[in-house]
Amino acid sequence: MKYVSEFRDPALAQSLATAIAREVDPARSYAFMEFCGGHTHAIFRYGVQDLVPSNVRFVHGPGCPVCVLPMRRLDDALELAERHGVILATYGDMMRVPGSGRRSMLTARGAGADIRMVYSPLDALALARDNPGRQVVFMGIGFETTTPATGMAILTARAQSLTNFSVFCNHVLTPPAMEHVLAAPGIALDGFLGPSHVSTVIGAGAYRPLVAQYGRPMVIAGFEPLDVLQSVLMLVRQVNEGRREVENQYSRVVTEAGNTRAKEVIEEVFALRETFEWRGLGSVPRSARAIRPELADFDAEARFAISEKQSREVKSCECPAILRGVKQPKDCKLFGKACTPETPMGACMVSSEGSCAAYYTYRRAETMAEMEAAE
Ligand code: SF4
């Protein structure tokens, strides 16, 4: 397939792996965080960790939107469907995420709540048009990649004078989360593999203040195995040469300024929340979007009274520490036993971008052997 198979060429992968091996300093180690869950899966799926020297380590970051959504927000969404009787429209990867009491959207739907799986916010708009007597709430979730589409749905609803469509907004921002990780004690990182899809929207320039302040190299990387390997080589070179820069390996898609129109839509529709709770990171200042007050008619949090609640995570689930990059799935005693993709106890096992799901799919036997050896 053009523009895909070229980036999976085994001979080129081997030559990049050889170049990395030649350039790493055997006297030191390198810890690179791949912020994005899509990179985590690429690394596992293509065995990238096995292609780089053992002193190059990947630290899995919090860039999986489903994984970082705190349980309380999921409980709030369930309340909208169960108590307020709305049609709740949501992306498929939210359906099995466990909420309080092991409830999920799937079990709530089985119990009678009207929860529909959609592929885009436009599907939710169509639901609103087709059901004029019902309120339709779209669960907006994701990083800067999905925020513009949610914004466009709100602008379209306003243009079409739809009075039965609103959004439960959970969109979050990448740079503040990266800053939170960098400022946290106890995590030693030598650089970031920067997100690819997010960067198509916000542009490479969005990371320059962060890199200047914290002095960690960043390479914006594509999702194919050659992209990841080339980005690792670029990071190794930066570290070895003492450079601390933003470099753009994914230049076939990402520009310095990003997508101007998408950023305009974000600014037109959304304001910044003063703070937002992230699973694993806790409260992160100015890290999430809220719908602007002038568009409150399309804001589910303004339209419906959502109750205060105390949601409790599964006690032994290590998702929060895994999302901060300080633990791995093998450190969770539930991995592969009580917690599997069929019976997920935490969000990291549900989402296709979650670390636990990646380890389970691609490294289950090894991970469980390591767990047994450690017992
Ligand atoms: S294996 Fe399951 S319970 Fe353990 S950290 Fe991962 S998601 Fe949480």
Short mmCIF file of C-alpha atoms and ligand atoms in Angstrom, two decimals:
data_model
loop_
_atom_site.label_atom_id
_atom_site.label_comp_id
_atom_site.label_asym_id
_atom_site.label_seq_id
_atom_site.Cartn_x
_atom_site.Cartn_y
_atom_site.Cartn_z
CA MET A 1 0.00 0.00 0.00
CA LYS A 2 1.49 3.33 -1.03
CA TYR A 3 2.62 5.53 1.87
CA VAL A 4 2.32 2.63 4.32
CA SER A 5 4.36 -0.34 3.09
CA GLU A 6 7.39 1.92 2.44
CA PHE A 7 7.44 2.68 6.16
CA ARG A 8 7.40 -1.02 7.13
CA ASP A 9 10.32 -2.18 5.00
CA PRO A 10 12.28 -4.81 7.00
CA ALA A 11 15.66 -4.07 5.35
CA LEU A 12 15.36 -0.35 6.06
CA ALA A 13 14.25 -1.14 9.62
CA GLN A 14 17.35 -3.25 10.10
CA SER A 15 19.62 -0.52 8.78
CA LEU A 16 18.06 2.03 11.14
CA ALA A 17 18.45 -0.43 14.02
CA THR A 18 22.12 -0.86 13.08
CA ALA A 19 22.61 2.93 13.02
CA ILE A 20 21.01 3.25 16.47
CA ALA A 21 23.21 0.47 17.86
CA ARG A 22 26.28 2.17 16.41
CA GLU A 23 25.44 5.56 17.90
CA VAL A 24 24.21 4.75 21.41
CA ASP A 25 26.73 5.28 24.16
CA PRO A 26 27.11 1.90 25.94
CA ALA A 27 28.16 3.71 29.11
CA ARG A 28 24.75 5.27 29.62
CA SER A 29 21.05 4.49 29.28
CA TYR A 30 18.34 6.36 27.36
CA ALA A 31 14.74 6.64 28.56
CA PHE A 32 12.35 8.01 25.96
CA MET A 33 8.66 8.54 26.67
CA GLU A 34 6.28 7.87 23.83
CA PHE A 35 3.48 10.17 24.94
CA CYS A 36 0.87 8.71 22.62
CA GLY A 37 -0.83 5.32 23.01
CA GLY A 38 -0.70 4.89 19.24
CA HIS A 39 3.10 4.82 19.47
CA THR A 40 2.93 2.33 22.34
CA HIS A 41 1.00 -0.02 20.10
CA ALA A 42 3.34 0.54 17.14
CA ILE A 43 6.34 -0.26 19.36
CA PHE A 44 4.77 -3.52 20.53
CA ARG A 45 3.15 -4.53 17.28
CA TYR A 46 6.35 -4.22 15.27
CA GLY A 47 8.74 -5.38 17.99
CA VAL A 48 10.63 -2.07 17.99
CA GLN A 49 11.90 -2.60 21.53
CA ASP A 50 13.67 -5.76 20.30
CA LEU A 51 15.35 -3.82 17.49
CA VAL A 52 17.02 -1.24 19.72
CA PRO A 53 19.86 -1.85 22.20
CA SER A 54 18.85 -2.83 25.72
CA ASN A 55 20.03 0.50 27.14
CA VAL A 56 17.33 2.29 25.10
CA ARG A 57 14.09 2.08 27.06
CA PHE A 58 10.57 3.19 26.14
CA VAL A 59 8.50 4.77 28.91
CA HIS A 60 4.79 4.61 28.11
CA GLY A 61 3.04 7.95 28.58
CA PRO A 62 -0.48 9.19 29.30
CA GLY A 63 -1.52 9.84 25.70
CA CYS A 64 -4.53 7.53 25.64
CA PRO A 65 -7.69 9.65 26.04
CA VAL A 66 -9.86 6.81 27.32
CA CYS A 67 -7.21 5.76 29.86
CA VAL A 68 -6.77 9.22 31.39
CA LEU A 69 -10.49 9.98 31.75
CA PRO A 70 -11.22 9.82 35.48
CA MET A 71 -13.91 7.41 36.56
CA ARG A 72 -16.11 10.24 37.83
CA ARG A 73 -16.53 11.65 34.33
CA LEU A 74 -17.60 8.22 33.07
CA ASP A 75 -20.04 7.96 35.98
CA ASP A 76 -21.38 11.41 35.00
CA ALA A 77 -21.94 10.21 31.43
CA LEU A 78 -23.77 7.13 32.72
CA GLU A 79 -25.94 9.41 34.85
CA LEU A 80 -26.87 11.43 31.77
CA ALA A 81 -28.10 8.28 30.06
CA GLU A 82 -29.70 6.62 33.09
CA ARG A 83 -31.20 9.51 35.08
CA HIS A 84 -31.78 12.21 32.50
CA GLY A 85 -33.02 9.82 29.81
CA VAL A 86 -30.93 11.22 26.98
CA ILE A 87 -29.62 9.36 23.96
CA LEU A 88 -25.92 9.20 24.77
CA ALA A 89 -23.73 8.96 21.67
CA THR A 90 -20.16 7.80 22.18
CA TYR A 91 -17.14 6.34 20.42
CA GLY A 92 -16.86 2.54 20.61
CA ASP A 93 -13.76 2.42 22.81
CA MET A 94 -15.71 4.04 25.67
CA MET A 95 -18.30 1.25 25.76
CA ARG A 96 -16.44 -1.22 27.99
CA VAL A 97 -14.51 1.16 30.24
CA PRO A 98 -15.37 0.24 33.82
CA GLY A 99 -17.07 2.88 35.95
CA SER A 100 -18.00 2.69 39.61
CA GLY A 101 -19.25 -0.73 40.71
CA ARG A 102 -17.84 -2.29 37.49
CA ARG A 103 -20.67 -0.70 35.51
CA SER A 104 -19.94 0.33 31.94
CA MET A 105 -21.83 1.89 29.07
CA LEU A 106 -22.31 -1.61 27.71
CA THR A 107 -23.89 -2.92 30.93
CA ALA A 108 -25.95 0.28 31.28
CA ARG A 109 -27.22 -0.21 27.75
CA GLY A 110 -28.10 -3.82 28.61
CA ALA A 111 -30.12 -2.47 31.54
CA GLY A 112 -32.12 -0.16 29.27
CA ALA A 113 -30.12 3.08 28.93
CA ASP A 114 -30.18 4.48 25.39
CA ILE A 115 -26.47 4.55 24.54
CA ARG A 116 -25.47 4.52 20.89
CA MET A 117 -22.02 3.91 19.40
CA VAL A 118 -21.03 6.46 16.76
CA TYR A 119 -18.02 6.94 14.51
CA SER A 120 -18.04 10.73 14.54
CA PRO A 121 -19.86 13.70 16.11
CA LEU A 122 -21.71 14.05 12.79
CA ASP A 123 -23.41 10.70 13.50
CA ALA A 124 -24.58 12.18 16.81
CA LEU A 125 -25.94 15.24 14.98
CA ALA A 126 -27.86 12.91 12.65
CA LEU A 127 -29.31 11.17 15.72
CA ALA A 128 -30.52 14.55 17.00
CA ARG A 129 -32.14 15.39 13.67
CA ASP A 130 -33.79 11.94 13.51
CA ASN A 131 -35.09 12.12 17.10
CA PRO A 132 -36.53 15.63 17.53
CA GLY A 133 -38.41 14.60 20.67
CA ARG A 134 -35.29 13.37 22.49
CA GLN A 135 -32.20 15.09 23.86
CA VAL A 136 -29.00 13.72 22.29
CA VAL A 137 -25.69 14.13 24.14
CA PHE A 138 -22.39 13.44 22.38
CA MET A 139 -19.56 12.38 24.67
CA GLY A 140 -16.68 14.54 23.45
CA ILE A 141 -13.39 12.88 24.34
CA GLY A 142 -9.83 13.00 23.07
CA PHE A 143 -6.81 15.23 22.63
CA GLU A 144 -6.43 18.06 20.13
CA THR A 145 -6.92 15.52 17.31
CA THR A 146 -10.64 15.05 17.93
CA THR A 147 -11.49 18.45 19.44
CA PRO A 148 -11.99 20.27 16.09
CA ALA A 149 -14.58 17.71 14.91
CA THR A 150 -16.54 18.15 18.14
CA GLY A 151 -16.32 21.92 17.68
CA MET A 152 -17.59 21.65 14.09
CA ALA A 153 -20.55 19.56 15.29
CA ILE A 154 -21.48 22.31 17.77
CA LEU A 155 -21.19 25.02 15.12
CA THR A 156 -23.30 22.92 12.73
CA ALA A 157 -25.94 22.35 15.42
CA ARG A 158 -26.10 26.10 15.97
CA ALA A 159 -26.33 26.80 12.23
CA GLN A 160 -29.15 24.24 11.91
CA SER A 161 -30.93 25.59 15.04
CA LEU A 162 -30.92 22.14 16.67
CA THR A 163 -32.25 22.46 20.20
CA ASN A 164 -31.86 18.82 21.23
CA PHE A 165 -28.09 18.38 20.74
CA SER A 166 -25.36 18.98 23.30
CA VAL A 167 -21.84 17.79 24.10
CA PHE A 168 -20.45 16.38 27.34
CA CYS A 169 -16.98 17.84 26.87
CA ASN A 170 -13.91 15.92 28.04
CA HIS A 171 -11.36 17.15 25.54
CA VAL A 172 -7.84 17.52 26.92
CA LEU A 173 -4.58 19.17 25.86
CA THR A 174 -1.22 17.55 25.24
CA PRO A 175 1.44 20.17 26.18
CA PRO A 176 0.14 20.74 29.76
CA ALA A 177 0.12 16.98 30.37
CA MET A 178 3.70 16.71 29.10
CA GLU A 179 4.69 19.58 31.37
CA HIS A 180 3.02 17.84 34.31
CA VAL A 181 5.03 14.68 33.60
CA LEU A 182 8.28 16.65 33.30
CA ALA A 183 7.67 18.58 36.51
CA ALA A 184 6.78 15.46 38.54
CA PRO A 185 9.47 14.09 40.85
CA GLY A 186 10.80 10.56 40.37
CA ILE A 187 10.71 10.20 36.60
CA ALA A 188 13.95 10.54 34.67
CA LEU A 189 13.34 11.08 30.97
CA ASP A 190 15.89 11.77 28.26
CA GLY A 191 13.37 12.83 25.64
CA PHE A 192 9.94 12.47 24.08
CA LEU A 193 8.61 10.79 21.00
CA GLY A 194 6.06 13.50 20.23
CA PRO A 195 2.52 12.64 19.14
CA SER A 196 1.78 12.54 15.44
CA HIS A 197 -1.96 13.12 15.01
CA VAL A 198 -2.13 15.77 17.75
CA SER A 199 0.78 17.57 16.11
CA THR A 200 -1.00 17.76 12.76
CA VAL A 201 -3.45 20.08 14.54
CA ILE A 202 -1.28 22.05 16.97
CA GLY A 203 1.96 22.02 14.93
CA ALA A 204 5.57 21.42 15.94
CA GLY A 205 5.88 24.96 17.25
CA ALA A 206 3.48 24.21 20.11
CA TYR A 207 6.19 22.24 21.94
CA ARG A 208 9.05 24.70 21.65
CA PRO A 209 8.36 26.60 24.93
CA LEU A 210 8.15 23.29 26.82
CA VAL A 211 11.42 21.98 25.39
CA ALA A 212 13.15 25.30 26.08
CA GLN A 213 11.92 25.32 29.69
CA TYR A 214 12.60 21.69 30.62
CA GLY A 215 15.57 20.97 28.36
CA ARG A 216 14.38 17.60 27.04
CA PRO A 217 14.62 16.76 23.34
CA MET A 218 11.44 16.06 21.39
CA VAL A 219 11.03 14.33 18.04
CA ILE A 220 7.53 14.34 16.54
CA ALA A 221 7.20 10.82 15.18
CA GLY A 222 4.92 9.07 12.70
CA PHE A 223 3.19 5.82 13.64
CA GLU A 224 4.91 3.37 11.30
CA PRO A 225 7.87 1.28 12.51
CA LEU A 226 10.42 3.13 10.36
CA ASP A 227 9.05 6.43 11.70
CA VAL A 228 9.58 5.27 15.27
CA LEU A 229 13.07 3.89 14.61
CA GLN A 230 14.19 7.02 12.76
CA SER A 231 12.80 9.16 15.61
CA VAL A 232 14.73 7.11 18.18
CA LEU A 233 17.90 7.66 16.15
CA MET A 234 17.19 11.42 16.07
CA LEU A 235 16.64 11.44 19.84
CA VAL A 236 19.83 9.48 20.49
CA ARG A 237 21.77 11.98 18.37
CA GLN A 238 20.27 14.94 20.23
CA VAL A 239 21.17 13.41 23.58
CA ASN A 240 24.70 12.51 22.50
CA GLU A 241 25.31 15.97 21.04
CA GLY A 242 23.76 17.77 24.02
CA ARG A 243 21.07 19.37 21.89
CA ARG A 244 17.59 20.06 23.33
CA GLU A 245 15.35 20.76 20.35
CA VAL A 246 11.99 20.03 18.75
CA GLU A 247 12.58 18.03 15.59
CA ASN A 248 9.89 16.91 13.20
CA GLN A 249 10.40 13.41 11.80
CA TYR A 250 6.74 13.33 10.64
CA SER A 251 7.24 16.24 8.25
CA ARG A 252 5.19 14.54 5.54
CA VAL A 253 2.12 15.50 7.61
CA VAL A 254 3.06 17.85 10.47
CA THR A 255 3.94 21.49 9.86
CA GLU A 256 5.39 24.11 12.19
CA ALA A 257 2.07 25.94 12.59
CA GLY A 258 -0.32 22.98 12.42
CA ASN A 259 -3.81 23.19 10.99
CA THR A 260 -4.85 26.83 11.17
CA ARG A 261 -8.54 26.26 10.44
CA ALA A 262 -8.81 23.45 13.02
CA LYS A 263 -7.18 25.68 15.64
CA GLU A 264 -9.62 28.51 14.79
CA VAL A 265 -12.57 26.17 15.34
CA ILE A 266 -11.14 25.10 18.71
CA GLU A 267 -10.73 28.72 19.80
CA GLU A 268 -14.20 29.69 18.57
CA VAL A 269 -16.00 26.91 20.44
CA PHE A 270 -13.92 26.10 23.50
CA ALA A 271 -12.36 27.90 26.44
CA LEU A 272 -9.71 26.51 28.80
CA ARG A 273 -10.78 24.97 32.10
CA GLU A 274 -8.78 26.31 35.05
CA THR A 275 -8.03 22.73 36.04
CA PHE A 276 -9.08 19.20 35.09
CA GLU A 277 -8.68 15.84 36.77
CA TRP A 278 -6.66 13.25 34.84
CA ARG A 279 -6.55 9.61 35.83
CA GLY A 280 -2.99 9.02 36.95
CA LEU A 281 -1.86 12.63 36.86
CA GLY A 282 -4.41 14.19 39.23
CA SER A 283 -5.43 17.83 38.73
CA VAL A 284 -3.57 19.44 35.85
CA PRO A 285 -3.96 23.23 35.44
CA ARG A 286 -5.32 24.54 32.13
CA SER A 287 -5.21 21.10 30.58
CA ALA A 288 -8.76 20.66 29.26
CA ARG A 289 -11.40 22.38 27.21
CA ALA A 290 -14.88 23.55 28.19
CA ILE A 291 -17.57 24.85 25.85
CA ARG A 292 -17.66 28.66 25.80
CA PRO A 293 -20.50 30.26 27.79
CA GLU A 294 -21.98 31.83 24.64
CA LEU A 295 -22.53 28.26 23.33
CA ALA A 296 -23.97 26.98 26.62
CA ASP A 297 -27.10 25.71 24.84
CA PHE A 298 -24.87 22.98 23.42
CA ASP A 299 -23.10 22.19 26.71
CA ALA A 300 -24.54 19.12 28.45
CA GLU A 301 -22.96 20.23 31.76
CA ALA A 302 -24.94 23.49 31.56
CA ARG A 303 -28.13 21.86 30.33
CA PHE A 304 -28.38 18.96 32.80
CA ALA A 305 -27.85 19.00 36.57
CA ILE A 306 -25.18 16.34 37.10
CA SER A 307 -24.83 15.21 40.70
CA GLU A 308 -21.60 15.37 42.71
CA LYS A 309 -20.26 11.90 43.24
CA GLN A 310 -17.39 10.06 44.87
CA SER A 311 -16.20 7.54 42.30
CA ARG A 312 -13.76 4.93 43.45
CA GLU A 313 -11.14 3.26 41.24
CA VAL A 314 -10.42 -0.47 41.61
CA LYS A 315 -7.95 -0.45 44.49
CA SER A 316 -5.27 -2.74 43.05
CA CYS A 317 -5.39 -1.30 39.52
CA GLU A 318 -2.02 0.32 38.76
CA CYS A 319 -3.30 2.38 35.80
CA PRO A 320 -2.52 5.71 37.51
CA ALA A 321 1.16 4.80 38.06
CA ILE A 322 1.42 3.24 34.58
CA LEU A 323 0.04 6.44 33.02
CA ARG A 324 2.70 8.47 34.84
CA GLY A 325 5.37 6.16 33.42
CA VAL A 326 6.56 4.98 36.85
CA LYS A 327 5.16 1.41 36.67
CA GLN A 328 4.53 -1.20 34.00
CA PRO A 329 1.64 -3.64 33.54
CA LYS A 330 3.80 -6.43 35.03
CA ASP A 331 3.70 -4.48 38.32
CA CYS A 332 -0.08 -5.05 38.56
CA LYS A 333 -1.01 -8.34 40.16
CA LEU A 334 -4.35 -8.34 38.30
CA PHE A 335 -2.70 -8.34 34.84
CA GLY A 336 -3.75 -11.35 32.77
CA LYS A 337 -5.60 -12.89 35.71
CA ALA A 338 -8.58 -10.90 36.96
CA CYS A 339 -7.92 -8.23 34.34
CA THR A 340 -8.00 -9.16 30.65
CA PRO A 341 -9.46 -7.39 27.59
CA GLU A 342 -12.62 -9.49 28.11
CA THR A 343 -12.82 -8.59 31.82
CA PRO A 344 -11.09 -5.20 32.11
CA MET A 345 -10.63 -3.81 35.62
CA GLY A 346 -9.04 -0.56 34.47
CA ALA A 347 -9.08 1.71 31.44
CA CYS A 348 -5.52 0.78 30.36
CA MET A 349 -6.79 -2.70 29.48
CA VAL A 350 -9.85 -1.49 27.57
CA SER A 351 -8.63 1.03 25.08
CA SER A 352 -6.79 -0.09 21.99
CA GLU A 353 -4.21 2.57 22.97
CA GLY A 354 -3.78 1.40 26.57
CA SER A 355 -0.44 0.00 27.78
CA CYS A 356 -1.98 -3.02 29.49
CA ALA A 357 -3.87 -3.94 26.32
CA ALA A 358 -0.61 -3.65 24.34
CA TYR A 359 1.31 -5.88 26.75
CA TYR A 360 -1.60 -8.37 26.83
CA THR A 361 -1.89 -8.53 23.04
CA TYR A 362 1.80 -8.69 22.16
CA ARG A 363 3.77 -9.74 25.28
CA ARG A 364 1.39 -11.60 27.55
CA ALA A 365 3.46 -14.77 28.05
CA GLU A 366 6.67 -12.85 28.77
CA THR A 367 4.94 -10.39 31.07
CA MET A 368 3.26 -13.14 33.08
CA ALA A 369 6.52 -15.08 33.30
CA GLU A 370 8.21 -11.94 34.69
CA MET A 371 5.38 -11.55 37.20
CA GLU A 372 5.74 -15.17 38.34
CA ALA A 373 9.50 -14.82 38.68
CA ALA A 374 9.04 -11.72 40.84
CA GLU A 375 6.59 -13.45 43.23
S1 SF4 B 1 -3.82 -4.89 34.30
FE1 SF4 B 1 -5.90 -4.07 34.57
S2 SF4 B 1 -6.08 -3.66 36.75
FE2 SF4 B 1 -3.89 -3.85 36.27
S3 SF4 B 1 -3.17 -1.79 35.83
FE3 SF4 B 1 -3.77 -2.67 33.89
S4 SF4 B 1 -5.90 -2.06 33.63
FE4 SF4 B 1 -5.42 -1.72 35.80
#
